[in-house]
């Protein structure tokens, strides 16, 4: 096993492993064997499990860090360095629309993401970031998001359940450029990081959904918090509000502050 310590070196290995896993997702060579988890729309396939096992095995060849994976890998704690993996984020899309799904891999140190890779598998885009060193897409640096543009001049990414649960969100959307939904939290966050959407609002995300993409957002100047504005601890499931600075503050004020 290589003694890999440097973030750049670790990111190089992680990106290479994710790119190889993309080929497996595109051409799995096995039956999907679709099954459900928590509900009829919470899907898992044999490919999710195959991709996770392949990535886990290849990571183990490089480091001895524990892995938290959505399907089959658990950890005792987030102490030290821990890999966090979603082998296919957007499994419903993988099964039904065959696009808008991602492979997401992050390395956390004591629960803080320090490097991340998000692959838009069908789109052929690989987003990467190292904490404090900026974010890239296919090797090209992502520019900083606009710090002053308000949500009235931005697209907001959210879902029907958030709209139903947050009545004030309807007014936000009416005043915005409109809303979108892609079905993969990782891809929705990199839309914010890439300045294609001003914000992402979601009531419930898991560590593997956001660990890598959260870092990519932060490295482009976007703010990422819980919906109530408190710090987002990636170790725990919960809500997320990610957005360009003025978009984030405007939505937070409309949803939370004015509701008090």
Tab-separated table of N, CA and C in Angstrom, residues 11-146:
chain	number	residue	atom	x	y	z
A	11	UNK	N	-6.040	13.415	-4.276
A	11	UNK	CA	-7.063	13.797	-5.243
A	11	UNK	C	-6.807	13.136	-6.586
A	12	UNK	N	-5.549	13.050	-6.984
A	12	UNK	CA	-5.228	12.389	-8.245
A	12	UNK	C	-5.688	10.941	-8.259
A	13	UNK	N	-5.428	10.229	-7.164
A	13	UNK	CA	-5.889	8.848	-7.062
A	13	UNK	C	-7.410	8.780	-7.054
A	14	UNK	N	-8.040	9.639	-6.258
A	14	UNK	CA	-9.500	9.619	-6.140
A	14	UNK	C	-10.157	9.897	-7.484
A	15	UNK	N	-9.644	10.896	-8.201
A	15	UNK	CA	-10.228	11.236	-9.503
A	15	UNK	C	-10.072	10.078	-10.486
A	16	UNK	N	-8.897	9.468	-10.510
A	16	UNK	CA	-8.664	8.338	-11.410
A	16	UNK	C	-9.616	7.187	-11.103
A	17	UNK	N	-9.807	6.900	-9.827
A	17	UNK	CA	-10.697	5.804	-9.422
A	17	UNK	C	-12.138	6.112	-9.807
A	18	UNK	N	-12.571	7.353	-9.612
A	18	UNK	CA	-13.943	7.723	-9.965
A	18	UNK	C	-14.155	7.662	-11.469
A	19	UNK	N	-13.196	8.130	-12.242
A	19	UNK	CA	-13.312	8.070	-13.712
A	19	UNK	C	-13.445	6.623	-14.176
A	20	UNK	N	-12.678	5.733	-13.593
A	20	UNK	CA	-12.783	4.315	-13.940
A	20	UNK	C	-14.144	3.761	-13.545
A	21	UNK	N	-14.677	4.204	-12.415
A	21	UNK	CA	-15.990	3.751	-11.971
A	21	UNK	C	-17.096	4.253	-12.887
A	22	UNK	N	-16.888	5.407	-13.501
A	22	UNK	CA	-17.881	5.928	-14.450
A	22	UNK	C	-18.090	4.942	-15.597
A	23	UNK	N	-17.024	4.333	-16.057
A	23	UNK	CA	-17.134	3.360	-17.145
A	23	UNK	C	-17.948	2.146	-16.714
A	24	UNK	N	-17.817	1.774	-15.461
A	24	UNK	CA	-18.609	0.653	-14.940
A	24	UNK	C	-20.085	1.033	-14.907
A	25	UNK	N	-20.390	2.251	-14.461
A	25	UNK	CA	-21.783	2.705	-14.405
A	25	UNK	C	-22.396	2.760	-15.807
A	26	UNK	N	-21.606	3.198	-16.776
A	26	UNK	CA	-22.112	3.321	-18.149
A	26	UNK	C	-22.256	1.959	-18.826
A	27	UNK	N	-21.366	1.049	-18.497
A	27	UNK	CA	-21.373	-0.281	-19.120
A	27	UNK	C	-21.177	-1.337	-18.041
A	28	UNK	N	-22.196	-1.583	-17.219
A	28	UNK	CA	-22.018	-2.434	-16.046
A	28	UNK	C	-21.822	-3.916	-16.338
A	29	UNK	N	-22.378	-4.383	-17.439
A	29	UNK	CA	-22.223	-5.791	-17.778
A	29	UNK	C	-22.998	-6.738	-16.887
A	30	UNK	N	-23.920	-6.202	-16.078
A	30	UNK	CA	-24.749	-7.040	-15.213
A	30	UNK	C	-26.174	-6.515	-15.254
A	31	UNK	N	-27.124	-7.354	-14.832
A	31	UNK	CA	-28.510	-6.926	-14.722
A	31	UNK	C	-28.640	-5.926	-13.578
A	32	UNK	N	-29.523	-4.919	-13.745
A	32	UNK	CA	-29.658	-3.885	-12.715
A	32	UNK	C	-30.153	-4.443	-11.382
A	33	UNK	N	-31.067	-5.401	-11.399
A	33	UNK	CA	-31.638	-5.974	-10.180
A	33	UNK	C	-32.117	-4.866	-9.236
A	34	UNK	N	-33.071	-4.094	-9.712
A	34	UNK	CA	-33.564	-2.955	-8.947
A	34	UNK	C	-34.374	-3.418	-7.746
A	35	UNK	N	-34.096	-2.826	-6.589
A	35	UNK	CA	-34.884	-3.099	-5.383
A	35	UNK	C	-35.085	-1.790	-4.639
A	36	UNK	N	-35.930	-1.813	-3.612
A	36	UNK	CA	-36.238	-0.600	-2.853
A	36	UNK	C	-35.634	-0.681	-1.460
A	37	UNK	N	-35.457	0.512	-0.861
A	37	UNK	CA	-34.939	0.594	0.509
A	37	UNK	C	-36.020	1.172	1.420
A	38	UNK	N	-35.989	2.454	1.716
A	38	UNK	CA	-36.926	3.024	2.683
A	38	UNK	C	-38.336	3.203	2.135
A	39	UNK	N	-38.464	3.375	0.804
A	39	UNK	CA	-39.787	3.521	0.196
A	39	UNK	C	-39.694	3.144	-1.281
A	40	UNK	N	-40.827	3.157	-1.971
A	40	UNK	CA	-40.877	2.658	-3.349
A	40	UNK	C	-40.038	3.473	-4.333
A	41	UNK	N	-39.710	4.712	-3.956
A	41	UNK	CA	-38.888	5.549	-4.828
A	41	UNK	C	-37.442	5.675	-4.361
A	42	UNK	N	-37.111	4.970	-3.292
A	42	UNK	CA	-35.728	4.944	-2.800
A	42	UNK	C	-35.089	3.660	-3.333
A	43	UNK	N	-34.465	3.778	-4.493
A	43	UNK	CA	-34.015	2.589	-5.217
A	43	UNK	C	-32.544	2.283	-4.978
A	44	UNK	N	-32.212	1.038	-5.138
A	44	UNK	CA	-30.823	0.600	-5.185
A	44	UNK	C	-30.728	-0.474	-6.255
A	45	UNK	N	-29.610	-0.514	-6.945
A	45	UNK	CA	-29.407	-1.515	-7.988
A	45	UNK	C	-28.135	-2.302	-7.710
A	46	UNK	N	-27.980	-3.379	-8.442
A	46	UNK	CA	-26.745	-4.157	-8.345
A	46	UNK	C	-25.549	-3.327	-8.792
A	47	UNK	N	-25.796	-2.335	-9.644
A	47	UNK	CA	-24.709	-1.490	-10.128
A	47	UNK	C	-24.217	-0.553	-9.028
A	48	UNK	N	-25.151	0.018	-8.231
A	48	UNK	CA	-24.740	0.817	-7.065
A	48	UNK	C	-23.742	0.020	-6.223
A	49	UNK	N	-24.124	-1.213	-5.926
A	49	UNK	CA	-23.293	-2.060	-5.065
A	49	UNK	C	-21.982	-2.432	-5.733
A	50	UNK	N	-22.015	-2.688	-7.035
A	50	UNK	CA	-20.796	-3.055	-7.761
A	50	UNK	C	-19.827	-1.883	-7.798
A	51	UNK	N	-20.344	-0.685	-8.100
A	51	UNK	CA	-19.490	0.503	-8.148
A	51	UNK	C	-18.867	0.762	-6.782
A	52	UNK	N	-19.666	0.630	-5.724
A	52	UNK	CA	-19.121	0.860	-4.381
A	52	UNK	C	-18.014	-0.128	-4.050
A	53	UNK	N	-18.208	-1.379	-4.396
A	53	UNK	CA	-17.193	-2.382	-4.089
A	53	UNK	C	-15.907	-2.133	-4.874
A	54	UNK	N	-16.037	-1.739	-6.125
A	54	UNK	CA	-14.852	-1.470	-6.948
A	54	UNK	C	-14.078	-0.290	-6.384
A	55	UNK	N	-14.791	0.798	-6.064
A	55	UNK	CA	-14.122	1.975	-5.514
A	55	UNK	C	-13.500	1.657	-4.161
A	56	UNK	N	-14.214	0.928	-3.321
A	56	UNK	CA	-13.689	0.560	-1.998
A	56	UNK	C	-12.398	-0.236	-2.137
A	57	UNK	N	-12.377	-1.179	-3.041
A	57	UNK	CA	-11.189	-2.017	-3.237
A	57	UNK	C	-10.004	-1.191	-3.731
A	58	UNK	N	-10.262	-0.287	-4.669
A	58	UNK	CA	-9.174	0.522	-5.215
A	58	UNK	C	-8.672	1.550	-4.208
A	59	UNK	N	-9.565	2.097	-3.394
A	59	UNK	CA	-9.124	3.017	-2.349
A	59	UNK	C	-8.256	2.292	-1.330
A	60	UNK	N	-8.599	1.044	-1.037
A	60	UNK	CA	-7.835	0.270	-0.069
A	60	UNK	C	-6.427	-0.029	-0.564
A	61	UNK	N	-6.237	0.002	-1.880
A	61	UNK	CA	-4.901	-0.188	-2.442
A	61	UNK	C	-4.027	1.050	-2.262
A	62	UNK	N	-4.664	2.180	-1.984
A	62	UNK	CA	-3.958	3.461	-1.899
A	62	UNK	C	-3.796	3.934	-0.461
A	63	UNK	N	-4.851	3.798	0.343
A	63	UNK	CA	-4.820	4.249	1.734
A	63	UNK	C	-5.480	3.204	2.625
A	64	UNK	N	-5.276	3.374	3.911
A	64	UNK	CA	-5.971	2.509	4.873
A	64	UNK	C	-7.063	3.271	5.605
A	65	UNK	N	-7.537	4.372	5.024
A	65	UNK	CA	-8.592	5.150	5.652
A	65	UNK	C	-9.919	4.406	5.575
A	66	UNK	N	-10.739	4.464	6.608
A	66	UNK	CA	-12.059	3.821	6.555
A	66	UNK	C	-12.954	4.496	5.524
A	67	UNK	N	-13.978	3.763	5.084
A	67	UNK	CA	-14.898	4.239	4.059
A	67	UNK	C	-16.329	4.181	4.559
A	68	UNK	N	-17.024	5.314	4.424
A	68	UNK	CA	-18.472	5.351	4.622
A	68	UNK	C	-19.108	5.382	3.243
A	69	UNK	N	-19.802	4.302	2.886
A	69	UNK	CA	-20.478	4.218	1.599
A	69	UNK	C	-21.966	4.055	1.804
A	70	UNK	N	-22.747	4.591	0.876
A	70	UNK	CA	-24.196	4.547	1.058
A	70	UNK	C	-24.723	3.128	1.172
A	71	UNK	N	-24.139	2.200	0.427
A	71	UNK	CA	-24.749	0.873	0.331
A	71	UNK	C	-24.233	-0.134	1.348
A	72	UNK	N	-22.919	-0.310	1.446
A	72	UNK	CA	-22.421	-1.449	2.215
A	72	UNK	C	-21.258	-1.157	3.149
A	73	UNK	N	-20.877	0.109	3.319
A	73	UNK	CA	-19.709	0.400	4.140
A	73	UNK	C	-20.068	1.389	5.250
A	74	UNK	N	-19.786	1.004	6.478
A	74	UNK	CA	-20.064	1.853	7.627
A	74	UNK	C	-18.762	2.170	8.350
A	75	UNK	N	-18.819	3.136	9.251
A	75	UNK	CA	-17.641	3.530	10.019
A	75	UNK	C	-18.008	3.615	11.492
A	76	UNK	N	-16.974	3.535	12.345
A	76	UNK	CA	-17.197	3.677	13.779
A	76	UNK	C	-17.240	5.138	14.191
A	77	UNK	N	-16.456	5.973	13.501
A	77	UNK	CA	-16.449	7.398	13.803
A	77	UNK	C	-15.847	8.154	12.628
A	78	UNK	N	-15.954	9.481	12.680
A	78	UNK	CA	-15.361	10.346	11.667
A	78	UNK	C	-13.996	10.863	12.102
A	79	UNK	N	-13.429	10.287	13.160
A	79	UNK	CA	-12.117	10.734	13.619
A	79	UNK	C	-11.063	10.474	12.554
A	80	UNK	N	-10.168	11.432	12.378
A	80	UNK	CA	-9.109	11.267	11.390
A	80	UNK	C	-9.646	11.389	9.974
A	81	UNK	N	-8.983	10.680	9.060
A	81	UNK	CA	-9.367	10.728	7.652
A	81	UNK	C	-10.342	9.600	7.310
A	82	UNK	N	-11.442	9.968	6.638
A	82	UNK	CA	-12.496	9.017	6.267
A	82	UNK	C	-12.958	9.336	4.845
A	83	UNK	N	-13.015	8.322	3.992
A	83	UNK	CA	-13.618	8.475	2.672
A	83	UNK	C	-15.137	8.407	2.807
A	84	UNK	N	-15.840	9.226	2.017
A	84	UNK	CA	-17.310	9.217	2.015
A	84	UNK	C	-17.764	9.084	0.563
A	85	UNK	N	-18.540	8.043	0.294
A	85	UNK	CA	-18.853	7.665	-1.090
A	85	UNK	C	-20.339	7.478	-1.333
A	86	UNK	N	-20.828	8.076	-2.408
A	86	UNK	CA	-22.129	7.711	-2.976
A	86	UNK	C	-21.841	7.119	-4.345
A	87	UNK	N	-21.992	5.808	-4.491
A	87	UNK	CA	-21.598	5.160	-5.748
A	87	UNK	C	-22.436	5.591	-6.944
A	88	UNK	N	-23.731	5.815	-6.720
A	88	UNK	CA	-24.593	6.418	-7.734
A	88	UNK	C	-25.585	7.318	-7.010
A	89	UNK	N	-25.370	8.605	-7.123
A	89	UNK	CA	-26.289	9.575	-6.538
A	89	UNK	C	-27.292	9.956	-7.616
A	90	UNK	N	-28.549	9.559	-7.403
A	90	UNK	CA	-29.570	9.729	-8.427
A	90	UNK	C	-29.916	8.395	-9.065
A	91	UNK	N	-30.102	7.386	-8.211
A	91	UNK	CA	-30.370	6.040	-8.738
A	91	UNK	C	-31.668	5.989	-9.529
A	92	UNK	N	-32.686	6.745	-9.123
A	92	UNK	CA	-33.919	6.781	-9.903
A	92	UNK	C	-33.642	7.258	-11.329
A	93	UNK	N	-32.804	8.279	-11.472
A	93	UNK	CA	-32.433	8.744	-12.805
A	93	UNK	C	-31.657	7.679	-13.566
A	94	UNK	N	-30.775	6.996	-12.855
A	94	UNK	CA	-29.983	5.931	-13.482
A	94	UNK	C	-30.893	4.858	-14.078
A	95	UNK	N	-31.955	4.539	-13.347
A	95	UNK	CA	-32.876	3.487	-13.780
A	95	UNK	C	-33.853	3.988	-14.837
A	96	UNK	N	-34.395	5.189	-14.645
A	96	UNK	CA	-35.517	5.645	-15.467
A	96	UNK	C	-35.135	6.570	-16.622
A	97	UNK	N	-34.270	7.545	-16.385
A	97	UNK	CA	-33.961	8.528	-17.433
A	97	UNK	C	-32.576	8.347	-18.035
A	98	UNK	N	-31.736	7.571	-17.340
A	98	UNK	CA	-30.395	7.241	-17.834
A	98	UNK	C	-29.502	8.464	-17.987
A	99	UNK	N	-29.730	9.480	-17.193
A	99	UNK	CA	-28.868	10.672	-17.157
A	99	UNK	C	-29.057	11.355	-15.807
A	100	UNK	N	-28.313	12.431	-15.568
A	100	UNK	CA	-28.407	13.197	-14.317
A	100	UNK	C	-28.187	12.314	-13.087
A	101	UNK	N	-27.131	11.532	-13.121
A	101	UNK	CA	-26.701	10.804	-11.931
A	101	UNK	C	-25.199	10.992	-11.777
A	102	UNK	N	-24.719	10.833	-10.554
A	102	UNK	CA	-23.331	11.168	-10.252
A	102	UNK	C	-22.669	10.082	-9.425
A	103	UNK	N	-21.339	10.096	-9.460
A	103	UNK	CA	-20.531	9.370	-8.492
A	103	UNK	C	-19.847	10.426	-7.648
A	104	UNK	N	-19.992	10.321	-6.336
A	104	UNK	CA	-19.483	11.349	-5.425
A	104	UNK	C	-18.539	10.721	-4.406
A	105	UNK	N	-17.326	11.264	-4.327
A	105	UNK	CA	-16.329	10.739	-3.392
A	105	UNK	C	-15.628	11.908	-2.705
A	106	UNK	N	-15.613	11.897	-1.381
A	106	UNK	CA	-14.948	12.939	-0.603
A	106	UNK	C	-14.004	12.298	0.400
A	107	UNK	N	-13.001	13.057	0.790
A	107	UNK	CA	-12.169	12.691	1.930
A	107	UNK	C	-12.417	13.724	3.015
A	108	UNK	N	-12.779	13.240	4.201
A	108	UNK	CA	-13.012	14.132	5.332
A	108	UNK	C	-11.919	13.945	6.373
A	109	UNK	N	-11.586	15.029	7.045
A	109	UNK	CA	-10.680	14.976	8.195
A	109	UNK	C	-11.444	15.455	9.419
A	110	UNK	N	-11.645	14.557	10.366
A	110	UNK	CA	-12.426	14.860	11.564
A	110	UNK	C	-13.773	15.474	11.201
A	111	UNK	N	-14.389	14.939	10.157
A	111	UNK	CA	-15.731	15.342	9.754
A	111	UNK	C	-15.796	16.519	8.819
A	112	UNK	N	-14.653	17.075	8.420
A	112	UNK	CA	-14.626	18.225	7.519
A	112	UNK	C	-14.121	17.782	6.147
A	113	UNK	N	-14.897	17.990	5.068
A	113	UNK	CA	-14.421	17.608	3.734
A	113	UNK	C	-13.172	18.399	3.357
A	114	UNK	N	-12.129	17.675	2.914
A	114	UNK	CA	-10.880	18.336	2.524
A	114	UNK	C	-10.564	18.137	1.041
A	115	UNK	N	-11.149	17.127	0.435
A	115	UNK	CA	-11.065	16.997	-1.012
A	115	UNK	C	-12.302	16.266	-1.503
A	116	UNK	N	-12.676	16.567	-2.745
A	116	UNK	CA	-13.896	15.960	-3.277
A	116	UNK	C	-13.849	15.789	-4.775
A	117	UNK	N	-14.538	14.752	-5.240
A	117	UNK	CA	-14.705	14.475	-6.662
A	117	UNK	C	-16.178	14.175	-6.902
A	118	UNK	N	-16.778	14.884	-7.847
A	118	UNK	CA	-18.142	14.592	-8.276
A	118	UNK	C	-18.116	14.392	-9.786
A	119	UNK	N	-18.564	13.237	-10.232
A	119	UNK	CA	-18.599	12.937	-11.662
A	119	UNK	C	-20.030	13.001	-12.171
A	120	UNK	N	-20.272	13.891	-13.122
A	120	UNK	CA	-21.514	13.873	-13.900
A	120	UNK	C	-21.274	12.825	-14.969
A	121	UNK	N	-21.726	11.611	-14.707
A	121	UNK	CA	-21.291	10.456	-15.502
A	121	UNK	C	-21.670	10.603	-16.969
A	122	UNK	N	-22.930	10.873	-17.253
A	122	UNK	CA	-23.384	10.984	-18.640
A	122	UNK	C	-22.901	12.287	-19.262
A	123	UNK	N	-22.850	13.340	-18.481
A	123	UNK	CA	-22.409	14.632	-18.989
A	123	UNK	C	-20.915	14.713	-19.247
A	124	UNK	N	-20.149	13.740	-18.740
A	124	UNK	CA	-18.714	13.726	-18.974
A	124	UNK	C	-17.959	14.837	-18.262
A	125	UNK	N	-18.479	15.282	-17.121
A	125	UNK	CA	-17.828	16.356	-16.376
A	125	UNK	C	-17.353	15.823	-15.026
A	126	UNK	N	-16.099	16.136	-14.697
A	126	UNK	CA	-15.527	15.734	-13.424
A	126	UNK	C	-15.203	16.992	-12.631
A	127	UNK	N	-15.914	17.186	-11.537
A	127	UNK	CA	-15.708	18.330	-10.665
A	127	UNK	C	-14.811	17.903	-9.502
A	128	UNK	N	-13.822	18.734	-9.173
A	128	UNK	CA	-12.900	18.405	-8.096
A	128	UNK	C	-12.635	19.636	-7.241
A	129	UNK	N	-12.216	19.398	-6.011
A	129	UNK	CA	-11.845	20.507	-5.126
A	129	UNK	C	-10.933	19.996	-4.028
A	130	UNK	N	-10.041	20.880	-3.601
A	130	UNK	CA	-9.234	20.688	-2.406
A	130	UNK	C	-9.501	21.881	-1.496
A	131	UNK	N	-9.695	21.618	-0.241
A	131	UNK	CA	-10.019	22.689	0.710
A	131	UNK	C	-8.936	23.773	0.680
A	132	UNK	N	-9.354	25.001	0.408
A	132	UNK	CA	-8.438	26.125	0.372
A	132	UNK	C	-7.711	26.308	-0.936
A	133	UNK	N	-7.990	25.455	-1.918
A	133	UNK	CA	-7.250	25.516	-3.190
A	133	UNK	C	-8.154	25.675	-4.399
A	134	UNK	N	-9.428	25.982	-4.192
A	134	UNK	CA	-10.329	26.202	-5.304
A	134	UNK	C	-10.948	24.931	-5.848
A	135	UNK	N	-11.800	25.093	-6.844
A	135	UNK	CA	-12.516	23.971	-7.459
A	135	UNK	C	-12.306	23.997	-8.969
A	136	UNK	N	-12.447	22.833	-9.579
A	136	UNK	CA	-12.228	22.706	-11.017
A	136	UNK	C	-13.297	21.825	-11.656
A	137	UNK	N	-13.474	22.007	-12.949
A	137	UNK	CA	-14.301	21.112	-13.753
A	137	UNK	C	-13.485	20.686	-14.954
A	138	UNK	N	-13.267	19.385	-15.061
A	138	UNK	CA	-12.409	18.834	-16.124
A	138	UNK	C	-11.071	19.555	-16.189
A	139	UNK	N	-10.539	19.864	-15.021
A	139	UNK	CA	-9.223	20.470	-14.917
A	139	UNK	C	-9.193	21.974	-15.032
A	140	UNK	N	-10.295	22.598	-15.422
A	140	UNK	CA	-10.341	24.044	-15.578
A	140	UNK	C	-10.933	24.668	-14.322
A	141	UNK	N	-10.268	25.693	-13.807
A	141	UNK	CA	-10.713	26.319	-12.563
A	141	UNK	C	-12.107	26.917	-12.701
A	142	UNK	N	-12.954	26.639	-11.722
A	142	UNK	CA	-14.275	27.253	-11.676
A	142	UNK	C	-14.152	28.659	-11.099
A	143	UNK	N	-14.724	29.662	-11.776
A	143	UNK	CA	-14.666	31.023	-11.233
A	143	UNK	C	-15.525	31.141	-9.979
A	144	UNK	N	-15.260	32.173	-9.191
A	144	UNK	CA	-16.055	32.427	-8.005
A	144	UNK	C	-17.484	32.810	-8.405
A	145	UNK	N	-18.435	32.435	-7.578
A	145	UNK	CA	-19.827	32.808	-7.838
A	145	UNK	C	-20.011	34.299	-7.568
A	146	UNK	N	-21.078	34.853	-8.103
A	146	UNK	CA	-21.378	36.267	-7.924
A	146	UNK	C	-21.818	36.513	-6.479
